[in-house]
Short mmCIF file of C-alpha atoms in Angstrom, two decimals:
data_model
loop_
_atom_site.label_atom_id
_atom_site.label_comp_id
_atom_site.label_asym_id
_atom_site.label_seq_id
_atom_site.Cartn_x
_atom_site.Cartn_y
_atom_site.Cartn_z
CA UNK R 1 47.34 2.70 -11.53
CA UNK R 2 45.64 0.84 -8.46
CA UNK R 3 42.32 -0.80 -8.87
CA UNK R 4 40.73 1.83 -6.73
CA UNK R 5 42.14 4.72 -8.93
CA UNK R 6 40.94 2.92 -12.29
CA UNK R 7 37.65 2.69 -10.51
CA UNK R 8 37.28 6.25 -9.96
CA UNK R 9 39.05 7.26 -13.40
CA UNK R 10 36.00 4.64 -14.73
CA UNK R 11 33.07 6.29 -12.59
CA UNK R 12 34.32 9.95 -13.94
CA UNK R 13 34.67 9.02 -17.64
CA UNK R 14 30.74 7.64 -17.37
CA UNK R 15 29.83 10.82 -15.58
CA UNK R 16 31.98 13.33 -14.09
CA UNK R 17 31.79 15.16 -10.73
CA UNK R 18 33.43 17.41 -8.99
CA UNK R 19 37.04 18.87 -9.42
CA UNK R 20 38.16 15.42 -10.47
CA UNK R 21 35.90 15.64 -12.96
CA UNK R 22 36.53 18.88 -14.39
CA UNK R 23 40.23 17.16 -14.86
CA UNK R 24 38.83 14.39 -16.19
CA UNK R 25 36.56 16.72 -18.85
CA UNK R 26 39.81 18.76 -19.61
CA UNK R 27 41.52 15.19 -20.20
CA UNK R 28 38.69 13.89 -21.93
CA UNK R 29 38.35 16.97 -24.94
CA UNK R 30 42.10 16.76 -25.49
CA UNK R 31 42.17 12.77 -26.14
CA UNK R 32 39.00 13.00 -27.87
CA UNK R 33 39.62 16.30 -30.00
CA UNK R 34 40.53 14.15 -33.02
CA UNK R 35 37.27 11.31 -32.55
CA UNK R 36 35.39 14.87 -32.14
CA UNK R 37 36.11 16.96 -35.21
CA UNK R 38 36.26 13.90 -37.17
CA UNK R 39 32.66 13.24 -36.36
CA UNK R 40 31.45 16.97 -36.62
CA UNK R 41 33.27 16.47 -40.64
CA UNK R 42 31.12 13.47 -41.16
CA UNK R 43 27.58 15.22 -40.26
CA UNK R 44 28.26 17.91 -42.77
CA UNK R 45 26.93 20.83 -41.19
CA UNK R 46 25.13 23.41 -43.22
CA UNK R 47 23.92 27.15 -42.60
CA UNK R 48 21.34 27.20 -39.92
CA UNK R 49 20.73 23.84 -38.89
CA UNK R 50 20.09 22.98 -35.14
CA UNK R 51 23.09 20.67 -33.51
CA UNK R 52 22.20 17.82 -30.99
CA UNK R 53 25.25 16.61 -28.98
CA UNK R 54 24.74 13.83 -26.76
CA UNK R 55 27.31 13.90 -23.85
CA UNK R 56 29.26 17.56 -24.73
CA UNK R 57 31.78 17.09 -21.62
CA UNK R 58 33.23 20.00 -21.07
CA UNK R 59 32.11 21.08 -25.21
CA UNK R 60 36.35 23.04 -25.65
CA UNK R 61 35.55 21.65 -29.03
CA UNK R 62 31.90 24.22 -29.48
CA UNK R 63 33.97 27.28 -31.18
CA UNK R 64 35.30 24.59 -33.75
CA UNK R 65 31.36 23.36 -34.42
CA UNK R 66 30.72 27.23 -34.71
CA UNK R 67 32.87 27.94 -37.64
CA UNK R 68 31.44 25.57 -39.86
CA UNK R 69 28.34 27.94 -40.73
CA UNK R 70 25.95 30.42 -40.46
CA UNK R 71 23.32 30.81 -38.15
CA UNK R 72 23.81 27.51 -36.24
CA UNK R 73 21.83 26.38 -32.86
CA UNK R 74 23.91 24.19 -30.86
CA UNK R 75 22.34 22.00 -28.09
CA UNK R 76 24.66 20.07 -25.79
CA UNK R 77 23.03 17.50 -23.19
CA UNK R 78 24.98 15.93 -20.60
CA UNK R 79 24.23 13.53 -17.13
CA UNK R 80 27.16 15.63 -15.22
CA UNK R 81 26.45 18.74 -13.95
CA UNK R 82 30.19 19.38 -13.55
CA UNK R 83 30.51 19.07 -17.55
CA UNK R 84 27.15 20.98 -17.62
CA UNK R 85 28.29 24.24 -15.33
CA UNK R 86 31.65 23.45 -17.10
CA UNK R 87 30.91 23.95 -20.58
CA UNK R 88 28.48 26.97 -19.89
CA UNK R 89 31.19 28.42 -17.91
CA UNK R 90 33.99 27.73 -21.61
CA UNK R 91 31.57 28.54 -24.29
CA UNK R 92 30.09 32.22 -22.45
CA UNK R 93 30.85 33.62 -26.25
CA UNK R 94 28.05 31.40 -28.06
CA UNK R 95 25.16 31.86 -25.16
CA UNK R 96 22.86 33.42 -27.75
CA UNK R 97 23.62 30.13 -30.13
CA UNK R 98 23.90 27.41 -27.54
CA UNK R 99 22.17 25.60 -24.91
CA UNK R 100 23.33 22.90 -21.98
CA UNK R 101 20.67 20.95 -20.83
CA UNK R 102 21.24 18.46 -18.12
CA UNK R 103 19.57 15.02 -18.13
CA UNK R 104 18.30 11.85 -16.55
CA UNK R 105 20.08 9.82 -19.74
CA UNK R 106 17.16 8.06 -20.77
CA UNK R 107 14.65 10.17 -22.46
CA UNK R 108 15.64 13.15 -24.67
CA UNK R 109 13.72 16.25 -23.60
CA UNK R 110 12.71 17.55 -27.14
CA UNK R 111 10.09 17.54 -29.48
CA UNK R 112 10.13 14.81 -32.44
CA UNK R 113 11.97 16.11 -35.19
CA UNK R 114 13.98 19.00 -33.45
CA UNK R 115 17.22 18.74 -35.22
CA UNK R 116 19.04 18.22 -38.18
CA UNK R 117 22.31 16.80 -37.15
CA UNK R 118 22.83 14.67 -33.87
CA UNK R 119 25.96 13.28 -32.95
CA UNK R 120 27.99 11.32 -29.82
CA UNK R 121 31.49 10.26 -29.41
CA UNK R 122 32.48 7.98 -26.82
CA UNK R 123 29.08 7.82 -24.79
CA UNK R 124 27.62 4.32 -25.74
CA UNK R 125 29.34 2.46 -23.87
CA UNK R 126 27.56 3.54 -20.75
CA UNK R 127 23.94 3.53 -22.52
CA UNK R 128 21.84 1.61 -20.28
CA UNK R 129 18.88 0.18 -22.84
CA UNK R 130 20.93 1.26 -25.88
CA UNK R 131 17.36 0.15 -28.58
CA UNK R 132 15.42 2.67 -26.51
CA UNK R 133 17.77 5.26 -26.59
CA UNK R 134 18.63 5.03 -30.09
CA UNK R 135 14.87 5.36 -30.58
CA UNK R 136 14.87 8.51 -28.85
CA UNK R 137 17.59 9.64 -31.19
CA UNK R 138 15.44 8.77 -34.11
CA UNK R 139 12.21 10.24 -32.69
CA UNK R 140 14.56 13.85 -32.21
CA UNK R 141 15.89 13.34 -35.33
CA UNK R 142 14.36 15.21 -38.61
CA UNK R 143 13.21 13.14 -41.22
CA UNK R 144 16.46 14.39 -43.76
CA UNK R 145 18.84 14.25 -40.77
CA UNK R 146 21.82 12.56 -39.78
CA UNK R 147 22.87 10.65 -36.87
CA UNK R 148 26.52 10.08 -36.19
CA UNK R 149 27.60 7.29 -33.60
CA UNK R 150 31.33 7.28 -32.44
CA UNK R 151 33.19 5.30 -30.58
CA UNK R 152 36.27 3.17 -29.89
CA UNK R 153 36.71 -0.70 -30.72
CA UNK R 154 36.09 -3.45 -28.53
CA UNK R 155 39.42 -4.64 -29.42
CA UNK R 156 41.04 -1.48 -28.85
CA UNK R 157 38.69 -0.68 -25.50
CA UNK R 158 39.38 -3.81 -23.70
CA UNK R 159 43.38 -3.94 -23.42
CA UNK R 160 42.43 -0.14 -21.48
CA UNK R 161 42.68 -1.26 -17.41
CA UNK R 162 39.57 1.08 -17.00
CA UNK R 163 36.87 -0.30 -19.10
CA UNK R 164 36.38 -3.67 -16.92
CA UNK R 165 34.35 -1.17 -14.88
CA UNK R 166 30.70 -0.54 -16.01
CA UNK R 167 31.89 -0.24 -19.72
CA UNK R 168 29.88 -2.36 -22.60
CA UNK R 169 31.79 -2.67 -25.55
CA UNK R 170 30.99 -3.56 -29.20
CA UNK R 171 32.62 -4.04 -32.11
CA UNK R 172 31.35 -2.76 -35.44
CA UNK R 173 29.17 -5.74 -36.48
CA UNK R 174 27.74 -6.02 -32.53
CA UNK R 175 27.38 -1.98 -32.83
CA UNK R 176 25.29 -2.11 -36.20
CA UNK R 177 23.35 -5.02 -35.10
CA UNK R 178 22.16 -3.33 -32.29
CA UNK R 179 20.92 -0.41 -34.73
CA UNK R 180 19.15 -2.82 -36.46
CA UNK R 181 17.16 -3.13 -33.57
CA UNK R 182 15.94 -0.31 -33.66
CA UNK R 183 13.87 2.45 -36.16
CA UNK R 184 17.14 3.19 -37.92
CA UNK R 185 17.36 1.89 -41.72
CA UNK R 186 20.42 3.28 -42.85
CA UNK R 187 24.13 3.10 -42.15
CA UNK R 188 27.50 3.39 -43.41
CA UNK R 189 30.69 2.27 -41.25
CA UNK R 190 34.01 3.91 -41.47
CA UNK R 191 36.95 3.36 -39.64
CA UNK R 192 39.95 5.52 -38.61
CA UNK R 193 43.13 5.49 -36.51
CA UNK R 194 45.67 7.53 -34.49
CA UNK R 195 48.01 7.49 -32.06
CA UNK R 196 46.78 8.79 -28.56
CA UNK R 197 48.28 9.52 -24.80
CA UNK R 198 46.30 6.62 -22.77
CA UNK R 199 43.61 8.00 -20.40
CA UNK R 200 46.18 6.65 -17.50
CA UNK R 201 49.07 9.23 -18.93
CA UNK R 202 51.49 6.23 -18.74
CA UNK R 203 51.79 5.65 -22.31
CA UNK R 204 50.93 6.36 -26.15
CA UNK R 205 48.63 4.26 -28.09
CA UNK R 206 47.19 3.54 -31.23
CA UNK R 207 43.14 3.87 -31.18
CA UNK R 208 41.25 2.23 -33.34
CA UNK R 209 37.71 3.66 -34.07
CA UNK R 210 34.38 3.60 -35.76
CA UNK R 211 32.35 6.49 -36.76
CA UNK R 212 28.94 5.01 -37.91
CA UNK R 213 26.40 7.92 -40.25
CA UNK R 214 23.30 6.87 -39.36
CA UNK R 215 19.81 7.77 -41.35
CA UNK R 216 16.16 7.34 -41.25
#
């Protein structure tokens, strides 16, 4: 890929737009399906518990969040309103059980303690005071809830020709010393791998990524 085209590729994995983006979004839930579900496992969803996800994309993976229990409210917030009109537009059959709210990125517009379980894959990377918006997390967060942070190595991230642009990258000790910083107390670090297609579609590789369970 030229420069120019990793550039763009870059810009539309941050926030997508457009019909390019909505490629990008149906790129995005297939390579991420796995770093997804994995993370959904980990928060350990119960009947009738209300669902933050921060950065949903184009949310292809809602119906699998839906079969985990009873009664569940699902609220997916996004800074692209192509991933916003997109997922309303793929997930018609839970409107009654799911919201997309669209977002500057900076403050979470809910009430402190809203939800039980709150989770992210692949969105901190592009978090621009990443303390204050892990202290919004906590401040949405119920007191018994869990947080679950997910995302891909620095050592894995940086050999990707796409993440010199406007990426930040951590690895796990830079990742839980910045929740150190801030209200969180708790954490537990777990790491997992699998073999992907690169964003690029040139070639498969083996991804190397931490899914953090975060706690009051």
């Amino acid at each position: 890929m030229e420069k120019e085209e990793l550039k763009i590729l870059a810009q539309n994995l941050a926030n997508p737009q457009g019909e390019k983006g909505i490629e990008i979004g149906e790129m995005m839930n297939a390579t991420n399906i796995s770093m997804t579900l994995e993370s959904v496992r980990t928060l350990v969803i119960e009947d009738d518990q209300q669902i933050l996800e921060i950065g949903h994309g184009n949310a292809g993976h809602l119906k699998n969040i839906m079969s985990l229990a009873k009664n569940l409210k699902y609220t997916g917030i996004d800074i692209s309103e192509t991933m916003h009109n997109e997922a309303q537009k793929l997930n018609k059959e839970f409107e009654n059980q799911a919201d997309f709210i669209l977002y500057e990125g900076k403050k979470l517009p809910f009430q402190d303690g809203t939800f039980n379980k709150i989770f992210t894959v692949n969105t901190v990377y592009f978090w621009g005071n990443p303390v204050e918006f892990l202290n919004e997390i906590y401040r949405v967060l119920k007191d018994d809830g869990t947080f679950v942070l997910t995302f891909g190595q620095r050592d894995f991230m940086e050999k990707l020709p796409f993440t010199e642009y406007d990426f930040t990258l951590y690895n796990n000790h830079e990742m839980e010393e910045l929740i150190s910083k801030s209200h969180f107390k708790r954490m537990k670090t777990s790491e997992k791998e699998e073999q992907i297609k690169s964003k690029t579609g040139e070639e498969t590789i083996q991804r190397i990524y931490t899914i953090l369970t975060i706690k009051k």
